[in-house]
Amino acid sequence: LKQRLGLHEFPVIRHRLQAFSPSYFQGDRTLFSYSQENARTARVMTEKGKTPRVFLTKPLEEPDDAWTEVDLEDLCSFFANPTRHLILRRLGISLTERFVGMEEKEPFDLAGLDAYLLAQELLERRLSGEDLGPLQEVLRASGRLPHGSVGRCAFENLTAEVKAFAGEIESLVGARELEPLLLTVSLGRFRIKGLLSGITEEYLARVRYARINAADRIGLWIRHALLNLIRPEGYPRTSMLIGRGPRRSSARRVDLEYGPLEDAEKILEQLLDVYWKGLREPIHFFPDSSWTFARESLIKGTPPGEALEKAGRVWRGSIYDPAGGEQEDPYYELCFGEEDPLDGAFCRLSLDVFLPQFGAQKDPAC
């Protein structure tokens, strides 16, 4: 056959196992592809060996004295996402759209953030004694409910759930509410200003019609420490966070309670040190991943390597979580997208922040 074709050797083309192999996009006349999608994949593969980009090569300059005036809400927002706070507040960079256009389609269902925000509003109104029935027409007219029977059913189902939840917690948060506390607290070079509200004769209470996350815990913890630092006469020294039970659980709600503190000043000073460092560089603190590591290490006694592995699952996410892991946050991606930030600094900082909280919890396993 070779002689008949006039060839000394058969022409052999050795194709790669994957259609996105970089070999198809390097100018070889025998190996080529017109697939743009595979070309993008090949480009990513060839860039893997490059030196990872670094968002900040060195810490920013020390903030001026104006930054020592700390608003309570800003401090809570910082610990909900220190990286976002740094990029937004110190660098003035926003990674979200500045303009949100009008929806181009009508809502046909209640889901996601819209459902949560509406449920939270309905819960607050119910706890204040308001009748929820008349709100249906108002919400429908404002476009927050689907039209017709779909919207009516969605509203009725949601209000039924909210009323049941409110009925369970009214005995805890339905007591007479005390006057909010307007505070100004000096701690070293820092001064914290803010308003503590939602305080009854028994608790500083916060209610969330959702599962309690780590940012909720830290937000309550900061307010609880401030309440115990100033100790106003006639006010409680206990705080409570109420949220919905976890998925696939028979529990309808979860109550997180912090008891009185004797070292509130030390706790706040430590948190302010973390805050100050986070104003200069991206710190390795990620609320949900950090809480997972601390809980596994301090409460469950999980060996460090295994605890870090479980925190990594929260950070990276799984195929069963459509929202992805904590690393999907755009501010984390900007600063840590090409590295694994769950290192020794992450472990130490996670334990420093959450150890005092676990010690003050009525039920540390909560």
GROMACS .gro file of C-alpha atoms in nm:
model
  366
    1LEU     CA    1   0.000   0.000   0.000
    2LYS     CA    2   0.288   0.235   0.077
    3GLN     CA    3   0.440   0.168  -0.264
    4ARG     CA    4   0.101   0.217  -0.437
    5LEU     CA    5   0.058   0.555  -0.267
    6GLY     CA    6   0.418   0.652  -0.326
    7LEU     CA    7   0.480   0.705   0.043
    8HIS     CA    8   0.774   0.597   0.247
    9GLU     CA    9   0.573   0.624   0.572
   10PHE     CA   10   0.205   0.638   0.650
   11PRO     CA   11   0.091   0.991   0.751
   12VAL     CA   12   0.012   0.967   1.124
   13ILE     CA   13  -0.147   1.245   1.323
   14ARG     CA   14  -0.145   1.185   1.698
   15HIS     CA   15  -0.447   1.369   1.835
   16ARG     CA   16  -0.467   1.474   2.198
   17LEU     CA   17  -0.711   1.317   2.440
   18GLN     CA   18  -0.893   1.645   2.506
   19ALA     CA   19  -1.030   1.886   2.246
   20PHE     CA   20  -0.913   2.177   2.462
   21SER     CA   21  -0.547   2.070   2.457
   22PRO     CA   22  -0.320   2.374   2.402
   23SER     CA   23  -0.156   2.182   2.113
   24TYR     CA   24  -0.454   2.266   1.890
   25PHE     CA   25  -0.397   2.640   1.929
   26GLN     CA   26  -0.019   2.677   1.887
   27GLY     CA   27   0.001   2.714   1.507
   28ASP     CA   28   0.061   2.347   1.420
   29ARG     CA   29  -0.073   2.287   1.065
   30THR     CA   30  -0.176   1.931   1.148
   31LEU     CA   31  -0.335   2.006   1.484
   32PHE     CA   32  -0.589   2.285   1.474
   33SER     CA   33  -0.935   2.375   1.599
   34TYR     CA   34  -1.191   2.647   1.533
   35SER     CA   35  -1.360   2.616   1.874
   36GLN     CA   36  -1.347   2.947   2.063
   37GLU     CA   37  -1.465   2.782   2.383
   38ASN     CA   38  -1.184   2.525   2.373
   39ALA     CA   39  -0.938   2.803   2.287
   40ARG     CA   40  -1.034   2.992   2.604
   41THR     CA   41  -0.990   2.676   2.811
   42ALA     CA   42  -0.650   2.610   2.655
   43ARG     CA   43  -0.544   2.967   2.731
   44VAL     CA   44  -0.631   2.922   3.099
   45MET     CA   45  -0.430   2.598   3.108
   46THR     CA   46  -0.119   2.763   2.964
   47GLU     CA   47  -0.144   3.048   3.213
   48LYS     CA   48  -0.142   2.815   3.516
   49GLY     CA   49   0.234   2.814   3.541
   50LYS     CA   50   0.257   3.192   3.557
   51THR     CA   51   0.330   3.375   3.879
   52PRO     CA   52  -0.001   3.438   4.058
   53ARG     CA   53  -0.113   3.798   4.049
   54VAL     CA   54  -0.103   3.987   4.379
   55PHE     CA   55  -0.367   4.253   4.438
   56LEU     CA   56  -0.166   4.441   4.700
   57THR     CA   57   0.210   4.390   4.703
   58LYS     CA   58   0.242   4.566   5.038
   59PRO     CA   59   0.008   4.704   5.307
   60LEU     CA   60  -0.153   5.043   5.255
   61GLU     CA   61  -0.037   5.343   5.453
   62GLU     CA   62  -0.158   5.380   5.810
   63PRO     CA   63  -0.510   5.532   5.814
   64ASP     CA   64  -0.533   5.885   5.952
   65ASP     CA   65  -0.693   5.966   6.286
   66ALA     CA   66  -1.039   6.008   6.131
   67TRP     CA   67  -1.056   5.629   6.097
   68THR     CA   68  -1.032   5.585   6.474
   69GLU     CA   69  -1.389   5.721   6.493
   70VAL     CA   70  -1.570   5.394   6.430
   71ASP     CA   71  -1.940   5.368   6.355
   72LEU     CA   72  -2.103   5.059   6.509
   73GLU     CA   73  -2.269   4.956   6.183
   74ASP     CA   74  -1.938   4.996   5.996
   75LEU     CA   75  -1.759   4.777   6.249
   76CYS     CA   76  -2.021   4.503   6.208
   77SER     CA   77  -2.004   4.541   5.829
   78PHE     CA   78  -1.625   4.503   5.842
   79PHE     CA   79  -1.640   4.165   6.014
   80ALA     CA   80  -1.910   4.050   5.773
   81ASN     CA   81  -1.650   4.084   5.493
   82PRO     CA   82  -1.318   4.253   5.583
   83THR     CA   83  -1.190   4.236   5.224
   84ARG     CA   84  -1.495   4.412   5.085
   85HIS     CA   85  -1.470   4.680   5.353
   86LEU     CA   86  -1.105   4.746   5.267
   87ILE     CA   87  -1.164   4.772   4.892
   88LEU     CA   88  -1.482   4.977   4.920
   89ARG     CA   89  -1.395   5.211   5.203
   90ARG     CA   90  -1.022   5.269   5.171
   91LEU     CA   91  -0.974   5.224   4.797
   92GLY     CA   92  -1.314   5.340   4.680
   93ILE     CA   93  -1.353   5.047   4.441
   94SER     CA   94  -1.698   4.890   4.397
   95LEU     CA   95  -1.729   4.554   4.223
   96THR     CA   96  -2.107   4.572   4.195
   97GLU     CA   97  -2.317   4.748   3.936
   98ARG     CA   98  -2.382   5.111   4.027
   99PHE     CA   99  -2.702   5.125   3.824
  100VAL     CA  100  -2.977   4.871   3.849
  101GLY     CA  101  -3.230   4.907   3.570
  102MET     CA  102  -3.600   4.836   3.593
  103GLU     CA  103  -3.692   4.471   3.570
  104GLU     CA  104  -3.780   4.377   3.214
  105LYS     CA  105  -4.013   4.097   3.314
  106GLU     CA  106  -4.289   4.056   3.566
  107PRO     CA  107  -4.228   3.839   3.874
  108PHE     CA  108  -4.396   3.498   3.857
  109ASP     CA  109  -4.272   3.362   4.187
  110LEU     CA  110  -4.121   3.463   4.520
  111ALA     CA  111  -3.770   3.331   4.568
  112GLY     CA  112  -3.419   3.413   4.682
  113LEU     CA  113  -3.338   3.756   4.824
  114ASP     CA  114  -3.679   3.903   4.734
  115ALA     CA  115  -3.858   3.635   4.934
  116TYR     CA  116  -3.628   3.682   5.233
  117LEU     CA  117  -3.660   4.063   5.238
  118LEU     CA  118  -4.038   4.042   5.215
  119ALA     CA  119  -4.057   3.774   5.484
  120GLN     CA  120  -3.831   3.978   5.715
  121GLU     CA  121  -4.052   4.284   5.667
  122LEU     CA  122  -4.368   4.085   5.734
  123LEU     CA  123  -4.215   3.933   6.047
  124GLU     CA  124  -4.119   4.272   6.189
  125ARG     CA  125  -4.467   4.407   6.118
  126ARG     CA  126  -4.629   4.103   6.278
  127LEU     CA  127  -4.415   4.129   6.592
  128SER     CA  128  -4.514   4.495   6.622
  129GLY     CA  129  -4.880   4.389   6.625
  130GLU     CA  130  -4.975   4.488   6.270
  131ASP     CA  131  -5.239   4.297   6.072
  132LEU     CA  132  -5.070   4.152   5.762
  133GLY     CA  133  -5.383   4.096   5.552
  134PRO     CA  134  -5.423   4.450   5.411
  135LEU     CA  135  -5.059   4.448   5.293
  136GLN     CA  136  -5.134   4.209   5.008
  137GLU     CA  137  -5.283   4.473   4.778
  138VAL     CA  138  -5.008   4.721   4.863
  139LEU     CA  139  -4.735   4.473   4.782
  140ARG     CA  140  -4.903   4.359   4.462
  141ALA     CA  141  -4.949   4.719   4.343
  142SER     CA  142  -4.581   4.793   4.411
  143GLY     CA  143  -4.471   4.498   4.198
  144ARG     CA  144  -4.329   4.294   4.487
  145LEU     CA  145  -4.585   4.016   4.439
  146PRO     CA  146  -4.670   3.819   4.124
  147HIS     CA  147  -5.005   3.904   3.970
  148GLY     CA  148  -5.323   3.706   4.002
  149SER     CA  149  -5.374   3.383   4.191
  150VAL     CA  150  -5.001   3.308   4.191
  151GLY     CA  151  -4.930   3.622   4.391
  152ARG     CA  152  -5.224   3.561   4.623
  153CYS     CA  153  -5.112   3.205   4.698
  154ALA     CA  154  -4.751   3.315   4.748
  155PHE     CA  155  -4.858   3.586   4.993
  156GLU     CA  156  -5.091   3.357   5.185
  157ASN     CA  157  -4.828   3.084   5.217
  158LEU     CA  158  -4.562   3.330   5.326
  159THR     CA  159  -4.781   3.505   5.582
  160ALA     CA  160  -4.888   3.168   5.726
  161GLU     CA  161  -4.521   3.073   5.776
  162VAL     CA  162  -4.436   3.413   5.922
  163LYS     CA  163  -4.730   3.405   6.164
  164ALA     CA  164  -4.631   3.058   6.286
  165PHE     CA  165  -4.271   3.168   6.338
  166ALA     CA  166  -4.378   3.490   6.512
  167GLY     CA  167  -4.607   3.294   6.741
  168GLU     CA  168  -4.312   3.084   6.858
  169ILE     CA  169  -4.088   3.377   6.943
  170GLU     CA  170  -4.333   3.637   7.076
  171SER     CA  171  -4.269   3.525   7.432
  172LEU     CA  172  -3.899   3.596   7.383
  173VAL     CA  173  -3.904   3.926   7.196
  174GLY     CA  174  -4.257   4.051   7.260
  175ALA     CA  175  -4.180   4.198   7.602
  176ARG     CA  176  -4.177   4.573   7.659
  177GLU     CA  177  -3.900   4.733   7.457
  178LEU     CA  178  -3.667   4.970   7.639
  179GLU     CA  179  -3.541   5.300   7.502
  180PRO     CA  180  -3.257   5.257   7.247
  181LEU     CA  181  -2.910   5.337   7.376
  182LEU     CA  182  -2.717   5.611   7.195
  183LEU     CA  183  -2.357   5.533   7.284
  184THR     CA  184  -2.010   5.678   7.251
  185VAL     CA  185  -1.742   5.446   7.386
  186SER     CA  186  -1.370   5.528   7.407
  187LEU     CA  187  -1.126   5.236   7.387
  188GLY     CA  188  -0.762   5.341   7.363
  189ARG     CA  189  -0.725   5.547   7.047
  190PHE     CA  190  -1.063   5.433   6.916
  191ARG     CA  191  -1.409   5.573   6.977
  192ILE     CA  192  -1.716   5.368   6.883
  193LYS     CA  193  -2.044   5.547   6.815
  194GLY     CA  194  -2.379   5.394   6.743
  195LEU     CA  195  -2.729   5.300   6.851
  196LEU     CA  196  -2.826   4.985   7.038
  197SER     CA  197  -3.192   4.909   6.978
  198GLY     CA  198  -3.424   4.610   7.011
  199ILE     CA  199  -3.357   4.577   7.386
  200THR     CA  200  -3.626   4.438   7.615
  201GLU     CA  201  -3.615   4.389   7.990
  202GLU     CA  202  -3.456   4.046   7.934
  203TYR     CA  203  -3.252   4.057   7.614
  204LEU     CA  204  -3.085   4.257   7.347
  205ALA     CA  205  -3.274   4.065   7.081
  206ARG     CA  206  -3.227   4.035   6.706
  207VAL     CA  207  -3.448   3.821   6.483
  208ARG     CA  208  -3.362   3.696   6.134
  209TYR     CA  209  -3.611   3.507   5.920
  210ALA     CA  210  -3.333   3.295   5.774
  211ARG     CA  211  -3.062   3.060   5.888
  212ILE     CA  212  -2.813   3.223   6.124
  213ASN     CA  213  -2.478   3.277   5.956
  214ALA     CA  214  -2.141   3.378   6.095
  215ALA     CA  215  -2.188   3.746   6.009
  216ASP     CA  216  -2.510   3.749   6.217
  217ARG     CA  217  -2.320   3.600   6.508
  218ILE     CA  218  -2.041   3.856   6.493
  219GLY     CA  219  -2.285   4.146   6.456
  220LEU     CA  220  -2.472   4.041   6.771
  221TRP     CA  221  -2.145   3.968   6.951
  222ILE     CA  222  -2.012   4.323   6.895
  223ARG     CA  223  -2.339   4.477   7.018
  224HIS     CA  224  -2.346   4.238   7.314
  225ALA     CA  225  -1.992   4.337   7.415
  226LEU     CA  226  -2.080   4.707   7.398
  227LEU     CA  227  -2.393   4.652   7.608
  228ASN     CA  228  -2.185   4.473   7.871
  229LEU     CA  229  -1.917   4.741   7.862
  230ILE     CA  230  -2.149   5.033   7.939
  231ARG     CA  231  -2.384   4.833   8.169
  232PRO     CA  232  -2.667   5.089   8.187
  233GLU     CA  233  -2.889   5.059   8.493
  234GLY     CA  234  -3.214   4.874   8.429
  235TYR     CA  235  -3.090   4.710   8.109
  236PRO     CA  236  -3.012   4.340   8.061
  237ARG     CA  237  -2.663   4.196   8.002
  238THR     CA  238  -2.785   3.902   7.794
  239SER     CA  239  -2.831   3.899   7.418
  240MET     CA  240  -3.021   3.663   7.190
  241LEU     CA  241  -3.022   3.595   6.817
  242ILE     CA  242  -3.317   3.404   6.676
  243GLY     CA  243  -3.319   3.249   6.330
  244ARG     CA  244  -3.476   2.969   6.134
  245GLY     CA  245  -3.359   2.613   6.176
  246PRO     CA  246  -3.110   2.460   5.933
  247ARG     CA  247  -3.216   2.274   5.620
  248ARG     CA  248  -3.315   1.910   5.663
  249SER     CA  249  -3.372   1.971   6.034
  250SER     CA  250  -3.688   1.926   6.239
  251ALA     CA  251  -3.604   2.243   6.436
  252ARG     CA  252  -3.819   2.538   6.328
  253ARG     CA  253  -3.585   2.791   6.487
  254VAL     CA  254  -3.244   2.833   6.647
  255ASP     CA  255  -3.181   3.052   6.952
  256LEU     CA  256  -2.827   3.178   7.007
  257GLU     CA  257  -2.778   3.333   7.351
  258TYR     CA  258  -2.478   3.518   7.495
  259GLY     CA  259  -2.445   3.555   7.872
  260PRO     CA  260  -2.298   3.843   8.076
  261LEU     CA  261  -1.936   3.942   8.007
  262GLU     CA  262  -1.674   4.055   8.255
  263ASP     CA  263  -1.402   4.121   7.996
  264ALA     CA  264  -1.600   4.319   7.738
  265GLU     CA  265  -1.332   4.588   7.711
  266LYS     CA  266  -1.059   4.336   7.627
  267ILE     CA  267  -1.282   4.165   7.370
  268LEU     CA  268  -1.361   4.492   7.191
  269GLU     CA  269  -0.997   4.602   7.195
  270GLN     CA  270  -0.897   4.276   7.027
  271LEU     CA  271  -1.165   4.318   6.761
  272LEU     CA  272  -1.056   4.677   6.698
  273ASP     CA  273  -0.696   4.560   6.647
  274VAL     CA  274  -0.820   4.319   6.379
  275TYR     CA  275  -1.025   4.601   6.227
  276TRP     CA  276  -0.724   4.833   6.212
  277LYS     CA  277  -0.507   4.572   6.045
  278GLY     CA  278  -0.786   4.501   5.796
  279LEU     CA  279  -0.783   4.868   5.691
  280ARG     CA  280  -0.430   4.824   5.557
  281GLU     CA  281  -0.432   4.482   5.392
  282PRO     CA  282  -0.664   4.191   5.308
  283ILE     CA  283  -0.674   3.977   5.621
  284HIS     CA  284  -0.739   3.603   5.611
  285PHE     CA  285  -1.073   3.612   5.788
  286PHE     CA  286  -1.382   3.484   5.609
  287PRO     CA  287  -1.681   3.462   5.847
  288ASP     CA  288  -1.842   3.132   5.746
  289SER     CA  289  -1.518   2.946   5.676
  290SER     CA  290  -1.357   3.089   5.990
  291TRP     CA  291  -1.655   2.997   6.206
  292THR     CA  292  -1.650   2.642   6.068
  293PHE     CA  293  -1.281   2.601   6.150
  294ALA     CA  294  -1.319   2.749   6.499
  295ARG     CA  295  -1.627   2.541   6.581
  296GLU     CA  296  -1.464   2.219   6.462
  297SER     CA  297  -1.147   2.296   6.658
  298LEU     CA  298  -1.286   2.442   6.979
  299ILE     CA  299  -1.624   2.273   7.024
  300LYS     CA  300  -1.598   1.939   6.846
  301GLY     CA  301  -1.229   1.877   6.916
  302THR     CA  302  -1.158   1.796   6.551
  303PRO     CA  303  -0.786   1.761   6.468
  304PRO     CA  304  -0.647   2.077   6.300
  305GLY     CA  305  -0.595   1.919   5.959
  306GLU     CA  306  -0.948   1.782   5.945
  307ALA     CA  307  -1.096   2.106   6.078
  308LEU     CA  308  -0.912   2.298   5.806
  309GLU     CA  309  -1.042   2.054   5.545
  310LYS     CA  310  -1.401   2.117   5.657
  311ALA     CA  311  -1.345   2.491   5.647
  312GLY     CA  312  -1.211   2.444   5.296
  313ARG     CA  313  -1.538   2.286   5.186
  314VAL     CA  314  -1.724   2.597   5.302
  315TRP     CA  315  -1.469   2.818   5.125
  316ARG     CA  316  -1.473   2.628   4.795
  317GLY     CA  317  -1.837   2.515   4.801
  318SER     CA  318  -1.973   2.195   4.654
  319ILE     CA  319  -2.173   2.072   4.358
  320TYR     CA  320  -2.478   2.058   4.585
  321ASP     CA  321  -2.469   2.430   4.663
  322PRO     CA  322  -2.587   2.639   4.365
  323ALA     CA  323  -2.461   2.959   4.529
  324GLY     CA  324  -2.105   2.826   4.539
  325GLY     CA  325  -1.855   2.861   4.820
  326GLU     CA  326  -1.753   3.169   5.015
  327GLN     CA  327  -1.467   3.224   4.771
  328GLU     CA  328  -1.722   3.320   4.502
  329ASP     CA  329  -1.758   3.664   4.658
  330PRO     CA  330  -1.609   3.908   4.401
  331TYR     CA  331  -1.399   4.091   4.661
  332TYR     CA  332  -1.243   3.766   4.778
  333GLU     CA  333  -1.184   3.665   4.417
  334LEU     CA  334  -1.003   3.992   4.349
  335CYS     CA  335  -0.763   3.950   4.640
  336PHE     CA  336  -0.734   3.572   4.680
  337GLY     CA  337  -0.854   3.427   4.350
  338GLU     CA  338  -0.524   3.255   4.265
  339GLU     CA  339  -0.413   3.143   4.609
  340ASP     CA  340  -0.539   2.938   4.900
  341PRO     CA  341  -0.585   3.185   5.189
  342LEU     CA  342  -0.680   2.917   5.443
  343ASP     CA  343  -0.333   2.915   5.597
  344GLY     CA  344  -0.181   2.956   5.942
  345ALA     CA  345  -0.290   3.320   5.963
  346PHE     CA  346  -0.645   3.211   5.881
  347CYS     CA  347  -0.641   2.951   6.160
  348ARG     CA  348  -0.504   3.190   6.423
  349LEU     CA  349  -0.741   3.472   6.335
  350SER     CA  350  -1.045   3.242   6.327
  351LEU     CA  351  -0.969   3.116   6.678
  352ASP     CA  352  -0.894   3.465   6.812
  353VAL     CA  353  -1.228   3.603   6.694
  354PHE     CA  354  -1.456   3.312   6.784
  355LEU     CA  355  -1.300   3.170   7.103
  356PRO     CA  356  -1.450   3.440   7.331
  357GLN     CA  357  -1.789   3.397   7.162
  358PHE     CA  358  -1.802   3.024   7.225
  359GLY     CA  359  -1.708   3.087   7.587
  360ALA     CA  360  -2.004   3.323   7.632
  361GLN     CA  361  -2.265   3.111   7.452
  362LYS     CA  362  -2.527   2.943   7.663
  363ASP     CA  363  -2.507   2.643   7.430
  364PRO     CA  364  -2.166   2.640   7.256
  365ALA     CA  365  -2.284   2.370   7.015
  366CYS     CA  366  -2.548   2.602   6.868
   0.00000   0.00000   0.00000
